[in-house]
Amino acid sequence: RRLPVAAAEPRRRAGREDHAVSARDLSAVVAGFVAVLVGFTSSVAIVFAAAQALGATPAQTASWIWALGLGMGLTSIGLSLVYRQPVLTAWSTPGAALLAGTSGLTMPEAVGAFVVCALLIAAAGATRAFERLMDRIPVAIASALLAGVLARFALDAVAALPRAPLLVLGMTAAYLVGRRAWPRYAVPGVLAAGTAIAGLQGQLHWGAVEGGWALPVWTTPQFGVGALVGVALPLFVVTMASQNLPGVAAQRACGYDTPVSPVITTTGVATLLLAPFGAYALNLAAITAAICMGREAHEDPSRRYLAAVAAGVFYVALGLAGGAVVGLLAAFPRELVVALAGLALLGTIAGALGSALADARHRDAAVLTFLVTLSGIAPAGVGSAFWGVVAGAAALSVQHYRSRRRTPAAPP
């Protein structure tokens, strides 16, 4: 009889303490930092390659970081505070990879493509077309999709063991002890242990940290048919299918019902405003958002939005400080970042798999979704997250068709 009262207590306290940040929220702040560390270090090289492929000058490349940092930071802070739920945005990594593979495109033409892509994203949100699509995806498929996206990071953490055994084993030991002794601060303990071990081994490259502020550089967009067809439309497709789709799935798999259409519209409008400065595509985060939505971020689900707010603050600092923040995040060895991401996501992966396999009717489709997503295949340049959903939906359609044929009609 006491359990419902105890379970409701965090929600009652949330109404009184929503605006107060205390020492109990330290884990959320650290989770926000971990999300930024993982998201930035794992894909910033692709963003730099995309800028260079378009002939960007050093000043324009710094402007890209300025625009993307401010866009991700301000949208994450604003949306998380408005909905009191963890809403974390990110740059489109597959979009950057697409841009890095382009040739013969000028920067003004690329910016014109960014503007068109932003308008398409905003339209997909404002018309609720994307939300209606997401409403048709069962929870089991969404959870399997999330597990498949995140499991790759856990596998990368295991693969880092031969390269840095002492570092990875030390961080794993800190995680296991932390989960037993101080579960609220397990991930901060892992970060502290990893930093200490890397420092003792001389693997922290503080020499890369330099001062300097990033400044915005305006590029007037030019619109051409070739850039629209060859860049704008593919950029929109990969951003929606490979980023926003798993982003919404991550929220729903973690139990959050954040309105989809206003969030997608906001990312489109933010991209539109910042596109001339280098923000090629902003979207919902999935992998880094899961770090902010898991139990490691905060024991109280109603307070986990603080992790996304903290991540937003770090992203704004990343955009403004430019080279200094880039150097700071680059100081950490790759094995530390990979192990930190894998350990921070373990709880979320376990929860997503449990939710995906809970309903026996959807189990086959969920497993198929998980495996296809985990495979990393990208036919037609579209990421495996989209094809995982397609595979799961096809399996569900076949199963439901069979059940309808075998179930006798109900009496009138």
Short mmCIF file of C-alpha atoms in Angstrom, two decimals:
data_model
loop_
_atom_site.label_atom_id
_atom_site.label_comp_id
_atom_site.label_asym_id
_atom_site.label_seq_id
_atom_site.Cartn_x
_atom_site.Cartn_y
_atom_site.Cartn_z
CA ARG A 1 0.00 0.00 0.00
CA ARG A 2 2.94 2.33 0.52
CA LEU A 3 4.48 1.84 -2.92
CA PRO A 4 2.11 4.14 -4.87
CA VAL A 5 2.66 6.91 -2.30
CA ALA A 6 6.44 6.54 -2.50
CA ALA A 7 6.36 6.46 -6.28
CA ALA A 8 4.29 9.63 -6.38
CA GLU A 9 6.54 11.53 -4.00
CA PRO A 10 9.14 12.57 -6.62
CA ARG A 11 6.36 13.98 -8.80
CA ARG A 12 4.94 16.01 -5.90
CA ARG A 13 8.38 17.34 -5.01
CA ALA A 14 9.02 18.22 -8.67
CA GLY A 15 6.19 20.72 -8.59
CA ARG A 16 7.80 22.55 -5.65
CA GLU A 17 11.46 22.27 -6.71
CA ASP A 18 11.23 22.60 -10.46
CA HIS A 19 13.25 25.79 -10.55
CA ALA A 20 15.77 24.88 -7.83
CA VAL A 21 19.04 23.15 -8.69
CA SER A 22 20.76 21.46 -5.76
CA ALA A 23 23.70 19.16 -5.14
CA ARG A 24 21.35 16.25 -5.80
CA ASP A 25 21.28 17.35 -9.44
CA LEU A 26 25.06 17.05 -9.91
CA SER A 27 24.61 13.76 -11.76
CA ALA A 28 22.39 15.53 -14.31
CA VAL A 29 25.04 18.19 -14.94
CA VAL A 30 27.71 15.53 -15.40
CA ALA A 31 25.41 13.58 -17.73
CA GLY A 32 25.02 16.73 -19.83
CA PHE A 33 28.78 17.11 -20.03
CA VAL A 34 29.21 13.44 -20.97
CA ALA A 35 26.58 13.81 -23.70
CA VAL A 36 28.43 16.79 -25.19
CA LEU A 37 31.80 15.07 -24.86
CA VAL A 38 30.54 11.94 -26.63
CA GLY A 39 28.58 13.77 -29.29
CA PHE A 40 31.32 16.23 -30.16
CA THR A 41 34.36 13.99 -30.15
CA SER A 42 32.61 11.21 -32.06
CA SER A 43 31.66 13.27 -35.09
CA VAL A 44 33.34 16.69 -35.17
CA ALA A 45 35.94 15.39 -37.64
CA ILE A 46 33.12 14.66 -40.10
CA VAL A 47 31.80 18.21 -39.71
CA PHE A 48 35.27 19.62 -40.40
CA ALA A 49 35.56 17.36 -43.47
CA ALA A 50 32.18 18.62 -44.72
CA ALA A 51 33.26 22.25 -44.36
CA GLN A 52 36.53 21.57 -46.16
CA ALA A 53 34.77 19.73 -48.98
CA LEU A 54 32.80 22.92 -49.64
CA GLY A 55 35.97 25.03 -49.67
CA ALA A 56 35.42 26.69 -46.30
CA THR A 57 38.10 29.04 -45.02
CA PRO A 58 39.36 28.65 -41.42
CA ALA A 59 37.09 31.53 -40.41
CA GLN A 60 34.08 29.88 -42.06
CA THR A 61 34.89 26.55 -40.38
CA ALA A 62 34.99 28.30 -36.99
CA SER A 63 31.67 29.94 -37.89
CA TRP A 64 30.18 26.49 -38.50
CA ILE A 65 31.12 25.47 -34.95
CA TRP A 66 29.72 28.78 -33.66
CA ALA A 67 26.39 28.32 -35.46
CA LEU A 68 26.01 24.63 -34.66
CA GLY A 69 27.01 25.10 -31.01
CA LEU A 70 24.56 27.94 -30.47
CA GLY A 71 21.81 26.18 -32.41
CA MET A 72 22.12 22.93 -30.45
CA GLY A 73 22.59 24.71 -27.15
CA LEU A 74 19.75 27.21 -27.34
CA THR A 75 17.21 24.74 -28.72
CA SER A 76 18.15 22.14 -26.08
CA ILE A 77 17.87 24.66 -23.26
CA GLY A 78 14.66 26.23 -24.52
CA LEU A 79 12.77 23.04 -25.40
CA SER A 80 13.83 21.25 -22.20
CA LEU A 81 12.71 24.16 -20.01
CA VAL A 82 9.43 24.60 -21.87
CA TYR A 83 8.39 20.93 -21.67
CA ARG A 84 10.28 20.02 -18.47
CA GLN A 85 11.51 16.93 -20.29
CA PRO A 86 14.99 16.09 -21.62
CA VAL A 87 15.01 17.36 -25.22
CA LEU A 88 18.51 17.32 -26.65
CA THR A 89 19.28 18.42 -30.19
CA ALA A 90 22.37 17.71 -32.28
CA TRP A 91 23.90 18.31 -35.66
CA SER A 92 23.13 15.79 -38.38
CA THR A 93 26.14 13.46 -38.49
CA PRO A 94 24.95 11.54 -41.59
CA GLY A 95 24.20 14.93 -43.14
CA ALA A 96 27.80 15.98 -42.54
CA ALA A 97 29.00 12.74 -44.10
CA LEU A 98 26.82 13.45 -47.13
CA LEU A 99 28.29 16.94 -47.46
CA ALA A 100 31.82 15.61 -47.04
CA GLY A 101 31.29 13.44 -50.11
CA THR A 102 30.11 16.26 -52.38
CA SER A 103 32.27 17.94 -55.00
CA GLY A 104 31.94 20.90 -57.34
CA LEU A 105 29.65 22.79 -54.96
CA THR A 106 30.39 26.33 -53.78
CA MET A 107 29.72 27.51 -50.25
CA PRO A 108 26.87 29.90 -51.28
CA GLU A 109 25.17 27.06 -53.19
CA ALA A 110 25.57 24.77 -50.17
CA VAL A 111 24.06 27.41 -47.88
CA GLY A 112 21.11 27.68 -50.25
CA ALA A 113 20.65 23.93 -49.92
CA PHE A 114 20.81 24.28 -46.11
CA VAL A 115 18.02 26.86 -46.26
CA VAL A 116 15.77 24.61 -48.36
CA CYS A 117 16.49 21.64 -46.07
CA ALA A 118 15.54 23.80 -43.06
CA LEU A 119 12.25 24.77 -44.71
CA LEU A 120 11.46 21.11 -45.40
CA ILE A 121 12.19 20.12 -41.79
CA ALA A 122 10.02 22.95 -40.47
CA ALA A 123 7.22 21.96 -42.86
CA ALA A 124 7.42 18.31 -41.75
CA GLY A 125 6.92 19.49 -38.18
CA ALA A 126 4.30 22.18 -38.78
CA THR A 127 2.08 19.91 -40.87
CA ARG A 128 2.37 17.09 -38.28
CA ALA A 129 3.27 14.69 -41.08
CA PHE A 130 6.29 13.36 -39.21
CA GLU A 131 4.35 13.06 -35.93
CA ARG A 132 1.62 11.01 -37.61
CA LEU A 133 4.29 8.68 -38.95
CA MET A 134 5.82 8.25 -35.48
CA ASP A 135 2.40 7.57 -33.93
CA ARG A 136 2.11 4.46 -36.08
CA ILE A 137 5.33 2.92 -34.71
CA PRO A 138 4.66 0.54 -31.75
CA VAL A 139 6.60 0.98 -28.52
CA ALA A 140 8.34 -2.37 -29.04
CA ILE A 141 9.73 -1.26 -32.39
CA ALA A 142 10.78 2.13 -31.01
CA SER A 143 12.54 0.45 -28.08
CA ALA A 144 14.30 -2.05 -30.35
CA LEU A 145 15.38 0.81 -32.60
CA LEU A 146 16.85 2.66 -29.63
CA ALA A 147 18.65 -0.46 -28.37
CA GLY A 148 20.12 -1.08 -31.83
CA VAL A 149 21.38 2.49 -32.16
CA LEU A 150 22.97 2.49 -28.69
CA ALA A 151 24.39 -1.04 -28.69
CA ARG A 152 27.02 -0.01 -31.22
CA PHE A 153 28.57 2.28 -28.61
CA ALA A 154 28.63 -0.51 -26.03
CA LEU A 155 30.36 -2.78 -28.56
CA ASP A 156 32.89 -0.04 -29.33
CA ALA A 157 33.65 0.19 -25.61
CA VAL A 158 34.42 -3.54 -25.51
CA ALA A 159 36.54 -3.25 -28.66
CA ALA A 160 38.60 -0.50 -26.98
CA LEU A 161 39.76 -2.94 -24.29
CA PRO A 162 42.76 -4.36 -26.23
CA ARG A 163 44.00 -0.85 -27.08
CA ALA A 164 43.78 0.55 -23.54
CA PRO A 165 43.21 -2.34 -21.10
CA LEU A 166 44.09 -0.49 -17.89
CA LEU A 167 41.94 2.51 -18.78
CA VAL A 168 38.87 0.55 -19.86
CA LEU A 169 39.07 -2.00 -17.01
CA GLY A 170 39.58 0.78 -14.47
CA MET A 171 36.55 2.68 -15.74
CA THR A 172 34.48 -0.51 -15.77
CA ALA A 173 35.48 -1.27 -12.17
CA ALA A 174 34.53 2.28 -11.18
CA TYR A 175 31.14 1.82 -12.86
CA LEU A 176 30.39 -1.49 -11.12
CA VAL A 177 31.45 -0.18 -7.71
CA GLY A 178 29.56 3.05 -8.31
CA ARG A 179 26.35 1.26 -9.28
CA ARG A 180 26.56 -0.66 -6.00
CA ALA A 181 27.76 2.06 -3.61
CA TRP A 182 26.53 5.37 -5.07
CA PRO A 183 24.26 4.72 -8.07
CA ARG A 184 23.37 8.41 -8.45
CA TYR A 185 27.02 9.29 -9.11
CA ALA A 186 28.17 6.19 -10.99
CA VAL A 187 28.81 7.99 -14.29
CA PRO A 188 30.61 10.95 -12.67
CA GLY A 189 32.77 8.37 -10.88
CA VAL A 190 33.57 6.69 -14.20
CA LEU A 191 34.55 10.05 -15.74
CA ALA A 192 36.75 10.90 -12.74
CA ALA A 193 38.40 7.47 -12.77
CA GLY A 194 39.03 7.60 -16.51
CA THR A 195 40.49 11.10 -16.31
CA ALA A 196 42.77 10.08 -13.42
CA ILE A 197 44.04 6.94 -15.17
CA ALA A 198 44.55 8.76 -18.48
CA GLY A 199 46.41 11.51 -16.64
CA LEU A 200 48.72 9.06 -14.89
CA GLN A 201 49.45 7.42 -18.25
CA GLY A 202 50.17 10.77 -19.90
CA GLN A 203 47.26 10.46 -22.33
CA LEU A 204 45.65 13.84 -21.65
CA HIS A 205 46.78 16.29 -24.32
CA TRP A 206 46.28 19.65 -22.62
CA GLY A 207 48.65 21.30 -25.07
CA ALA A 208 45.85 21.34 -27.64
CA VAL A 209 43.85 23.81 -25.53
CA GLU A 210 44.15 27.35 -26.93
CA GLY A 211 42.22 30.53 -26.29
CA GLY A 212 40.09 32.39 -28.79
CA TRP A 213 36.47 33.20 -29.53
CA ALA A 214 34.66 31.97 -32.61
CA LEU A 215 33.03 34.66 -34.74
CA PRO A 216 30.08 34.25 -37.14
CA VAL A 217 30.74 34.60 -40.86
CA TRP A 218 27.76 35.34 -43.10
CA THR A 219 27.45 33.56 -46.46
CA THR A 220 24.71 34.75 -48.79
CA PRO A 221 22.81 31.73 -50.09
CA GLN A 222 22.50 30.94 -53.77
CA PHE A 223 19.82 28.61 -55.08
CA GLY A 224 20.41 26.21 -57.95
CA VAL A 225 18.61 23.13 -59.17
CA GLY A 226 21.70 20.94 -58.87
CA ALA A 227 22.30 21.86 -55.22
CA LEU A 228 18.62 21.48 -54.34
CA VAL A 229 18.30 18.02 -55.90
CA GLY A 230 21.77 16.78 -55.07
CA VAL A 231 22.14 18.22 -51.54
CA ALA A 232 18.97 19.72 -50.05
CA LEU A 233 16.65 16.75 -50.61
CA PRO A 234 19.17 14.03 -49.59
CA LEU A 235 20.17 16.11 -46.54
CA PHE A 236 16.50 16.36 -45.51
CA VAL A 237 15.91 12.62 -45.99
CA VAL A 238 18.95 11.44 -44.04
CA THR A 239 18.29 13.96 -41.25
CA MET A 240 14.69 12.86 -40.79
CA ALA A 241 15.29 9.12 -41.24
CA SER A 242 18.65 8.71 -39.53
CA GLN A 243 18.42 11.37 -36.82
CA ASN A 244 14.89 12.55 -36.01
CA LEU A 245 13.35 9.09 -36.30
CA PRO A 246 15.63 7.46 -33.68
CA GLY A 247 15.50 10.70 -31.67
CA VAL A 248 11.75 10.45 -31.19
CA ALA A 249 12.05 6.71 -30.62
CA ALA A 250 14.57 7.36 -27.85
CA GLN A 251 12.19 9.74 -26.08
CA ARG A 252 9.26 7.37 -26.25
CA ALA A 253 11.29 4.33 -25.27
CA CYS A 254 12.44 6.21 -22.15
CA GLY A 255 8.86 7.11 -21.24
CA TYR A 256 8.72 10.75 -22.38
CA ASP A 257 5.83 12.06 -24.48
CA THR A 258 7.38 15.29 -25.69
CA PRO A 259 5.25 16.82 -28.48
CA VAL A 260 6.92 15.88 -31.74
CA SER A 261 5.66 18.52 -34.16
CA PRO A 262 6.66 21.66 -32.21
CA VAL A 263 10.12 20.23 -31.50
CA ILE A 264 10.78 19.31 -35.15
CA THR A 265 9.47 22.69 -36.27
CA THR A 266 11.79 24.43 -33.82
CA THR A 267 14.85 22.59 -35.14
CA GLY A 268 13.85 23.54 -38.68
CA VAL A 269 13.42 27.22 -37.80
CA ALA A 270 16.72 27.26 -35.88
CA THR A 271 18.48 25.71 -38.89
CA LEU A 272 16.89 28.32 -41.16
CA LEU A 273 18.10 31.23 -39.01
CA LEU A 274 21.64 29.89 -38.61
CA ALA A 275 22.14 28.32 -42.05
CA PRO A 276 24.00 31.34 -43.51
CA PHE A 277 26.56 30.94 -40.72
CA GLY A 278 27.09 27.18 -41.26
CA ALA A 279 24.31 25.35 -39.38
CA TYR A 280 23.58 22.86 -42.14
CA ALA A 281 20.98 20.74 -40.24
CA LEU A 282 19.83 20.56 -36.61
CA ASN A 283 17.74 17.65 -35.37
CA LEU A 284 16.81 15.59 -32.34
CA ALA A 285 19.65 13.67 -30.74
CA ALA A 286 19.31 9.95 -30.04
CA ILE A 287 22.54 8.53 -28.65
CA THR A 288 23.55 11.55 -26.60
CA ALA A 289 19.93 12.16 -25.60
CA ALA A 290 19.79 8.66 -24.15
CA ILE A 291 22.61 9.64 -21.79
CA CYS A 292 20.42 12.47 -20.49
CA MET A 293 17.27 10.33 -20.24
CA GLY A 294 18.65 7.32 -18.37
CA ARG A 295 18.61 6.59 -14.65
CA GLU A 296 22.29 7.50 -14.43
CA ALA A 297 21.38 11.12 -15.27
CA HIS A 298 18.98 11.40 -12.32
CA GLU A 299 17.00 9.02 -10.16
CA ASP A 300 13.94 11.23 -10.54
CA PRO A 301 12.66 11.14 -14.15
CA SER A 302 11.04 14.55 -13.68
CA ARG A 303 14.47 16.11 -13.05
CA ARG A 304 16.33 14.59 -15.98
CA TYR A 305 15.52 17.57 -18.15
CA LEU A 306 18.30 19.33 -16.22
CA ALA A 307 20.81 17.06 -17.99
CA ALA A 308 19.66 18.32 -21.39
CA VAL A 309 19.72 21.92 -20.11
CA ALA A 310 23.29 21.42 -18.86
CA ALA A 311 24.26 19.90 -22.22
CA GLY A 312 22.76 22.94 -23.91
CA VAL A 313 24.89 25.26 -21.77
CA PHE A 314 28.00 23.28 -22.67
CA TYR A 315 27.07 23.42 -26.36
CA VAL A 316 26.66 27.21 -26.20
CA ALA A 317 30.09 27.44 -24.55
CA LEU A 318 31.42 25.17 -27.29
CA GLY A 319 30.09 27.49 -29.97
CA LEU A 320 31.27 30.71 -28.35
CA ALA A 321 34.68 29.60 -27.14
CA GLY A 322 35.55 27.96 -30.44
CA GLY A 323 39.12 26.73 -30.43
CA ALA A 324 39.46 26.60 -26.63
CA VAL A 325 36.55 24.22 -26.16
CA VAL A 326 37.50 22.19 -29.22
CA GLY A 327 40.96 21.71 -27.75
CA LEU A 328 39.57 20.88 -24.31
CA LEU A 329 37.35 18.09 -25.62
CA ALA A 330 40.12 16.86 -27.91
CA ALA A 331 42.40 16.49 -24.90
CA PHE A 332 40.64 13.29 -23.85
CA PRO A 333 41.89 10.06 -25.49
CA ARG A 334 39.43 8.35 -27.79
CA GLU A 335 39.37 5.17 -25.69
CA LEU A 336 38.20 7.16 -22.66
CA VAL A 337 35.35 8.71 -24.61
CA VAL A 338 34.28 5.39 -26.15
CA ALA A 339 34.36 3.55 -22.81
CA LEU A 340 32.52 6.39 -21.07
CA ALA A 341 29.76 6.35 -23.69
CA GLY A 342 29.34 2.56 -23.56
CA LEU A 343 29.16 2.43 -19.75
CA ALA A 344 26.84 5.45 -19.49
CA LEU A 345 24.41 3.83 -21.93
CA LEU A 346 24.29 0.34 -20.37
CA GLY A 347 21.20 1.03 -18.29
CA THR A 348 19.34 2.58 -21.20
CA ILE A 349 20.22 -0.31 -23.50
CA ALA A 350 18.99 -2.84 -20.93
CA GLY A 351 15.75 -0.94 -20.42
CA ALA A 352 15.13 -0.60 -24.16
CA LEU A 353 15.73 -4.31 -24.76
CA GLY A 354 13.43 -5.22 -21.89
CA SER A 355 10.66 -3.03 -23.29
CA ALA A 356 11.22 -4.32 -26.83
CA LEU A 357 10.91 -7.98 -25.80
CA ALA A 358 8.18 -7.60 -23.17
CA ASP A 359 5.26 -8.26 -25.54
CA ALA A 360 5.51 -11.71 -27.12
CA ARG A 361 3.30 -10.60 -30.04
CA HIS A 362 5.90 -8.04 -31.14
CA ARG A 363 9.02 -9.95 -30.14
CA ASP A 364 10.04 -11.22 -33.58
CA ALA A 365 9.57 -7.82 -35.18
CA ALA A 366 11.47 -6.13 -32.34
CA VAL A 367 14.44 -8.50 -32.66
CA LEU A 368 14.52 -7.94 -36.42
CA THR A 369 14.45 -4.18 -35.90
CA PHE A 370 17.27 -4.42 -33.37
CA LEU A 371 19.51 -6.53 -35.62
CA VAL A 372 19.01 -4.46 -38.77
CA THR A 373 19.62 -1.23 -36.84
CA LEU A 374 22.71 -2.66 -35.17
CA SER A 375 24.12 -3.84 -38.51
CA GLY A 376 24.89 -0.30 -39.65
CA ILE A 377 23.80 -0.92 -43.24
CA ALA A 378 22.94 2.18 -45.28
CA PRO A 379 21.31 1.31 -48.63
CA ALA A 380 20.65 4.37 -50.81
CA GLY A 381 22.67 6.42 -48.31
CA VAL A 382 19.93 6.17 -45.64
CA GLY A 383 21.05 4.96 -42.21
CA SER A 384 20.25 1.61 -40.65
CA ALA A 385 17.79 3.17 -38.17
CA PHE A 386 15.33 3.77 -40.98
CA TRP A 387 15.76 0.30 -42.45
CA GLY A 388 15.37 -1.24 -39.00
CA VAL A 389 11.95 0.37 -38.69
CA VAL A 390 11.06 -0.77 -42.21
CA ALA A 391 12.05 -4.36 -41.36
CA GLY A 392 10.11 -4.32 -38.10
CA ALA A 393 7.04 -2.79 -39.71
CA ALA A 394 7.10 -5.42 -42.47
CA ALA A 395 7.33 -8.21 -39.88
CA LEU A 396 4.43 -6.76 -37.90
CA SER A 397 2.31 -6.44 -41.05
CA VAL A 398 2.80 -10.12 -41.87
CA GLN A 399 2.05 -11.20 -38.29
CA HIS A 400 -1.07 -9.06 -38.04
CA TYR A 401 -2.29 -10.29 -41.40
CA ARG A 402 -2.01 -13.87 -40.21
CA SER A 403 -3.78 -13.13 -36.92
CA ARG A 404 -6.68 -11.47 -38.73
CA ARG A 405 -7.07 -14.46 -41.03
CA ARG A 406 -7.07 -16.93 -38.12
CA THR A 407 -9.27 -14.98 -35.70
CA PRO A 408 -13.02 -15.66 -36.19
CA ALA A 409 -15.24 -12.65 -36.55
CA ALA A 410 -16.94 -11.41 -33.39
CA PRO A 411 -20.71 -12.02 -33.18
CA PRO A 412 -22.89 -9.01 -33.95
#
